[in-house]
Amino acid sequence: MGIYKKFRNYQFQNCLKMKIQFNLSFWLITLSILFFHSCSNNNSSTSSIAGDQVLLTINEENITAKQFKKEFERQKKIFRVQSNQKLKPEELIWIKTRVIDEIVQNTLFEQEVRENNISVSQEEFEEALSKARTGYQEDVLEKVLALEDISLENWQNSIKNKLLINKLIHQQVNSKVAISDEALRSYFEINSEKFHKNEQVKALHIMVETEEEIRQIQKELQNKQNFFSALAKEYSLGPEGAEGGDLGYFEAGQMPEEFDDVFKLKIDKISDIIRTPYGFHLFKVVDKIPERKMNFEESKKKIAKVLLHDLQDKAFQKWFLKLKENADIKINYDSLEKII
């Protein structure tokens, strides 16, 4: 139990300020190597333990070897560890410590969710599932989960747990963080050079499927046989076609890079034909707003987002540190050392 327990005590006392992960210092790695070498001298092989053996107790809630091994395997997948035999002693203890950190954190969160009666509605749950499925076609998600050896039920439960934890953190931490108008203004005055609007362009857009179509439209525009907006309404496949191709105002970087040359056009000028994987395009610039500095009122939301993120992060660390310090956490080091 010796050095391993000292190692865990050091980690619990000094690394709680970090949300999940921690970094091993050189001397801890050295001690771990010495520890494992001493163990290997006494035992030619490491014994296994029963799945129902209690490894941790967190506020009287038992965590078994089976639960630990499940998280242990997950962590190995994250770091692409194919075999325990290939792990160096310090790497093995590092992963085990990550597992303990993860289990302790998740268990404390679950306990706080229950204690504070946090819940999610069926509507919230289904909306979160729908967002998580975005980008996956038909049964692709199920195939991906199968490759990762994750059941659909477990995946859905993980989504629900994230919702519950997010609600918990909002209730216990984020909702209690506020920023004064003075703090916002002070930040703006110190960092005013960071707040500016890039050049904006307002353009009309026509997109068609074939080069033949776009060249015919280009020819009509050159001969002034029809207005750009009228042709957009008649031919454009883009959703803005019904509005005469009006894309509104946009900045560089908000559109595919193939459209960057649109910013070089003067007002009332029409672009050359642009080809993309989606089809063939023409643009007409109808207005431009030059790059300019933003005033305080325009910057407030952006500043608040920056400051809130920092304050909420610090508040979370303080809250979680207190939560963990007040928890009754017991570790069966002898059994923990036997897990490989």
XYZ file of C-alpha atoms in Angstrom:
340
model
C 0.000 0.000 0.000
C 2.946 2.343 0.840
C 4.034 4.509 -2.052
C 0.811 3.997 -4.017
C -1.235 5.363 -1.101
C 1.133 8.310 -0.672
C 0.778 8.951 -4.372
C -3.034 8.949 -4.143
C -3.042 11.202 -1.082
C -0.807 13.687 -2.868
C -3.105 13.652 -5.887
C -6.290 14.092 -3.853
C -4.913 16.963 -1.802
C -3.118 18.948 -4.493
C -4.793 18.218 -7.815
C -8.461 18.800 -6.954
C -8.253 22.272 -8.473
C -8.279 20.677 -11.905
C -11.602 19.479 -13.274
C -10.687 15.994 -14.378
C -7.087 15.510 -15.367
C -3.779 15.994 -13.602
C -0.147 15.777 -14.639
C 2.382 13.496 -12.968
C 5.555 15.229 -11.903
C 8.940 13.665 -12.516
C 9.531 12.613 -8.929
C 6.134 10.903 -8.686
C 6.908 8.891 -11.807
C 10.245 7.907 -10.321
C 8.603 6.748 -7.091
C 6.027 4.797 -9.082
C 8.775 2.993 -11.002
C 10.553 2.071 -7.770
C 7.274 0.902 -6.279
C 6.408 -1.385 -9.163
C 9.922 -2.763 -9.324
C 9.723 -3.660 -5.645
C 6.371 -5.367 -6.194
C 7.681 -7.374 -9.121
C 10.542 -8.614 -6.977
C 8.087 -10.007 -4.418
C 5.461 -11.384 -6.814
C 6.136 -13.126 -10.104
C 2.552 -12.510 -11.236
C -0.244 -10.202 -10.227
C -3.373 -11.830 -8.853
C -6.849 -10.891 -10.026
C -9.768 -9.939 -7.811
C -13.491 -10.688 -7.893
C -15.778 -8.330 -9.768
C -17.851 -7.605 -6.679
C -14.792 -6.645 -4.608
C -15.231 -3.073 -3.299
C -12.396 -0.813 -4.454
C -13.773 2.580 -3.479
C -16.414 3.932 -1.160
C -17.683 7.434 -1.888
C -20.048 8.792 0.754
C -21.043 5.209 1.638
C -21.643 4.348 -2.037
C -19.535 1.337 -3.064
C -17.626 1.105 -6.337
C -16.753 -2.464 -7.286
C -13.825 -3.881 -9.211
C -16.220 -4.553 -12.113
C -17.189 -0.874 -12.281
C -13.545 0.161 -11.997
C -12.453 -2.209 -14.770
C -15.180 -0.868 -17.079
C -13.851 2.684 -16.711
C -10.288 1.348 -16.875
C -10.999 -0.196 -20.288
C -12.608 3.056 -21.464
C -9.528 5.055 -20.481
C -7.275 2.580 -22.294
C -9.321 3.090 -25.464
C -8.960 6.849 -25.144
C -5.177 6.482 -25.090
C -5.143 3.659 -27.659
C -3.656 1.156 -25.205
C -3.879 -2.272 -26.820
C -2.323 -4.335 -24.030
C -1.543 -3.764 -20.354
C 1.694 -5.648 -20.872
C 2.959 -2.804 -23.065
C 2.332 -0.218 -20.365
C 5.242 1.073 -18.356
C 4.685 0.987 -14.581
C 4.274 4.758 -14.351
C 1.791 4.677 -17.261
C -0.317 2.039 -15.547
C -0.510 3.983 -12.310
C -1.291 7.156 -14.282
C -4.257 5.518 -16.008
C -5.488 4.011 -12.733
C -5.379 7.429 -11.135
C -7.348 8.915 -14.036
C -9.926 6.160 -13.538
C -10.275 6.977 -9.854
C -10.573 10.692 -10.627
C -13.271 10.011 -13.225
C -15.243 7.665 -10.974
C -15.050 9.984 -7.968
C -16.130 12.986 -10.017
C -19.031 11.214 -11.752
C -20.231 9.608 -8.522
C -20.202 12.926 -6.674
C -22.103 14.528 -9.536
C -24.715 11.752 -9.516
C -25.108 12.061 -5.756
C -25.568 15.829 -6.024
C -28.120 15.375 -8.833
C -30.174 13.093 -6.580
C -29.794 15.289 -3.510
C -30.900 18.403 -5.398
C -33.758 16.620 -7.212
C -32.400 17.575 -10.648
C -34.399 16.150 -13.544
C -34.881 16.570 -17.297
C -38.133 16.473 -19.208
C -38.806 13.995 -21.983
C -38.885 16.918 -24.423
C -35.417 18.093 -23.301
C -34.081 14.556 -23.541
C -35.442 13.954 -27.057
C -34.113 17.323 -28.249
C -30.631 16.446 -26.918
C -30.760 13.041 -28.616
C -31.762 14.674 -31.886
C -28.833 17.117 -31.689
C -26.422 14.300 -30.857
C -27.592 12.397 -33.933
C -27.055 15.399 -36.225
C -24.631 14.543 -39.015
C -25.223 10.785 -38.836
C -27.185 9.235 -41.699
C -29.690 6.432 -41.084
C -28.027 3.659 -39.054
C -24.474 5.087 -39.146
C -24.563 6.094 -35.470
C -25.510 2.561 -34.424
C -22.607 1.176 -36.470
C -20.177 3.624 -34.861
C -21.426 2.683 -31.393
C -21.105 -1.006 -32.231
C -17.475 -0.488 -33.252
C -16.855 1.189 -29.901
C -18.731 -1.624 -28.121
C -21.312 0.835 -26.738
C -24.976 -0.103 -26.629
C -27.579 2.380 -27.826
C -29.114 2.343 -24.343
C -25.799 3.259 -22.706
C -25.269 6.027 -25.262
C -28.706 7.449 -24.515
C -28.030 7.233 -20.778
C -24.775 9.151 -21.241
C -26.694 11.924 -23.035
C -29.196 12.080 -20.196
C -26.442 12.163 -17.572
C -24.772 15.080 -19.361
C -28.057 16.976 -19.315
C -28.482 16.318 -15.595
C -24.913 17.369 -14.785
C -25.224 20.519 -16.900
C -28.380 21.442 -15.005
C -26.669 20.724 -11.699
C -23.670 22.922 -12.540
C -25.954 25.690 -13.778
C -27.985 25.574 -10.569
C -25.074 25.293 -8.140
C -22.448 27.368 -9.975
C -23.241 29.279 -13.160
C -26.513 30.863 -11.996
C -24.665 32.406 -9.059
C -22.030 34.130 -11.204
C -22.748 37.685 -12.331
C -20.712 40.429 -13.971
C -21.173 44.116 -13.217
C -21.471 46.728 -15.935
C -18.344 48.350 -14.488
C -16.363 45.144 -15.046
C -17.594 44.944 -18.626
C -16.669 48.548 -19.338
C -13.255 48.202 -17.689
C -12.464 45.155 -19.839
C -13.578 47.021 -22.968
C -11.393 50.019 -22.218
C -8.318 47.842 -21.650
C -8.954 45.593 -24.669
C -10.811 47.892 -27.079
C -8.499 46.914 -29.963
C -9.912 43.380 -29.830
C -13.429 44.533 -30.637
C -14.056 45.377 -34.259
C -16.360 44.328 -37.066
C -14.783 42.966 -40.214
C -15.838 44.265 -43.587
C -19.363 43.141 -44.412
C -20.844 42.520 -47.825
C -24.467 42.283 -48.855
C -24.870 40.131 -51.931
C -27.410 38.400 -54.134
C -26.730 34.788 -55.092
C -27.702 32.416 -57.855
C -26.848 28.714 -57.711
C -27.688 26.169 -60.420
C -26.731 22.583 -61.062
C -24.999 22.771 -64.469
C -22.425 24.971 -66.160
C -24.727 25.325 -69.174
C -27.437 26.882 -67.013
C -25.103 29.324 -65.266
C -23.576 30.468 -68.562
C -27.031 31.132 -69.987
C -27.895 33.188 -66.901
C -24.576 35.039 -67.164
C -25.325 35.826 -70.812
C -28.760 37.261 -69.922
C -27.174 39.446 -67.244
C -24.499 40.711 -69.648
C -27.144 41.567 -72.250
C -29.261 43.162 -69.505
C -32.179 41.010 -70.533
C -33.260 40.513 -66.919
C -32.535 41.626 -63.376
C -30.310 39.498 -61.141
C -33.009 39.097 -58.470
C -35.575 38.011 -61.046
C -33.233 35.357 -62.419
C -32.480 34.184 -58.877
C -36.188 33.712 -58.187
C -36.620 31.796 -61.430
C -33.538 29.575 -61.477
C -31.604 29.527 -58.187
C -31.610 26.291 -56.197
C -30.501 28.059 -53.014
C -33.059 28.608 -50.220
C -32.628 32.396 -50.631
C -33.743 32.127 -54.274
C -37.346 32.888 -53.314
C -36.103 36.195 -51.878
C -34.358 37.165 -55.097
C -31.121 35.527 -53.966
C -30.654 37.950 -51.043
C -28.014 36.528 -48.674
C -28.056 39.563 -46.396
C -24.808 40.837 -44.867
C -21.920 38.444 -44.191
C -18.230 38.646 -43.286
C -15.213 36.871 -44.692
C -14.952 33.438 -43.122
C -18.712 32.990 -42.828
C -18.923 31.555 -46.337
C -16.938 28.790 -48.089
C -13.478 29.996 -49.108
C -14.431 29.657 -52.800
C -16.526 32.802 -52.289
C -13.722 34.979 -50.887
C -13.341 36.863 -54.179
C -16.824 38.308 -53.673
C -15.246 40.770 -51.205
C -13.086 42.142 -54.027
C -16.110 43.167 -56.089
C -17.329 46.740 -56.158
C -20.962 47.575 -55.451
C -23.346 46.551 -58.283
C -20.679 44.315 -59.867
C -21.272 40.636 -60.668
C -18.753 37.881 -60.001
C -17.268 35.431 -62.446
C -18.749 31.931 -62.394
C -17.703 30.076 -59.244
C -17.755 26.308 -59.170
C -18.160 24.351 -55.886
C -19.224 20.787 -55.003
C -22.763 22.159 -54.644
C -23.076 23.611 -58.135
C -22.299 26.767 -60.138
C -22.669 30.230 -58.610
C -22.932 33.919 -59.451
C -22.913 36.786 -56.935
C -23.873 40.417 -57.188
C -22.647 42.797 -54.483
C -25.324 45.361 -53.589
C -23.773 46.984 -50.502
C -20.625 47.065 -48.363
C -19.920 48.091 -44.763
C -16.239 48.853 -44.118
C -14.313 47.327 -41.257
C -14.717 49.411 -38.117
C -14.228 49.432 -34.370
C -17.156 48.339 -32.238
C -18.512 50.588 -29.501
C -19.089 49.428 -25.936
C -22.771 48.582 -26.393
C -21.989 46.405 -29.418
C -19.174 44.687 -27.516
C -21.014 43.937 -24.262
C -22.289 40.492 -25.211
C -18.908 39.350 -26.465
C -17.139 40.683 -23.347
C -19.696 39.091 -21.046
C -19.169 35.740 -22.746
C -15.392 35.965 -22.224
C -15.607 37.079 -18.590
C -18.409 34.676 -17.683
C -16.473 31.697 -19.021
C -13.487 32.588 -16.827
C -15.543 33.356 -13.703
C -17.722 30.266 -14.094
C -14.655 28.079 -14.550
C -13.110 29.421 -11.331
C -16.430 29.091 -9.499
C -16.759 25.503 -10.689
C -13.288 24.594 -9.485
C -13.986 26.149 -6.076
C -17.355 24.401 -5.798
C -16.025 21.019 -6.870
C -12.983 21.318 -4.603
C -15.283 21.887 -1.627
C -17.555 19.046 -2.738
C -14.625 16.640 -2.917
C -13.029 17.833 0.324
C -16.304 17.244 2.189
C -16.783 13.800 0.668
C -15.919 10.634 2.585
C -13.710 8.782 0.094
C -12.116 5.466 1.007
C -9.824 3.510 -1.318
C -8.883 -0.160 -1.032
C -5.266 0.237 -2.163
C -4.364 -3.440 -1.738
C -7.087 -4.512 -4.178
C -6.414 -1.598 -6.486
C -2.800 -2.693 -6.947
C -3.981 -6.110 -8.152
C -5.941 -4.769 -11.102
C -4.051 -5.021 -14.386
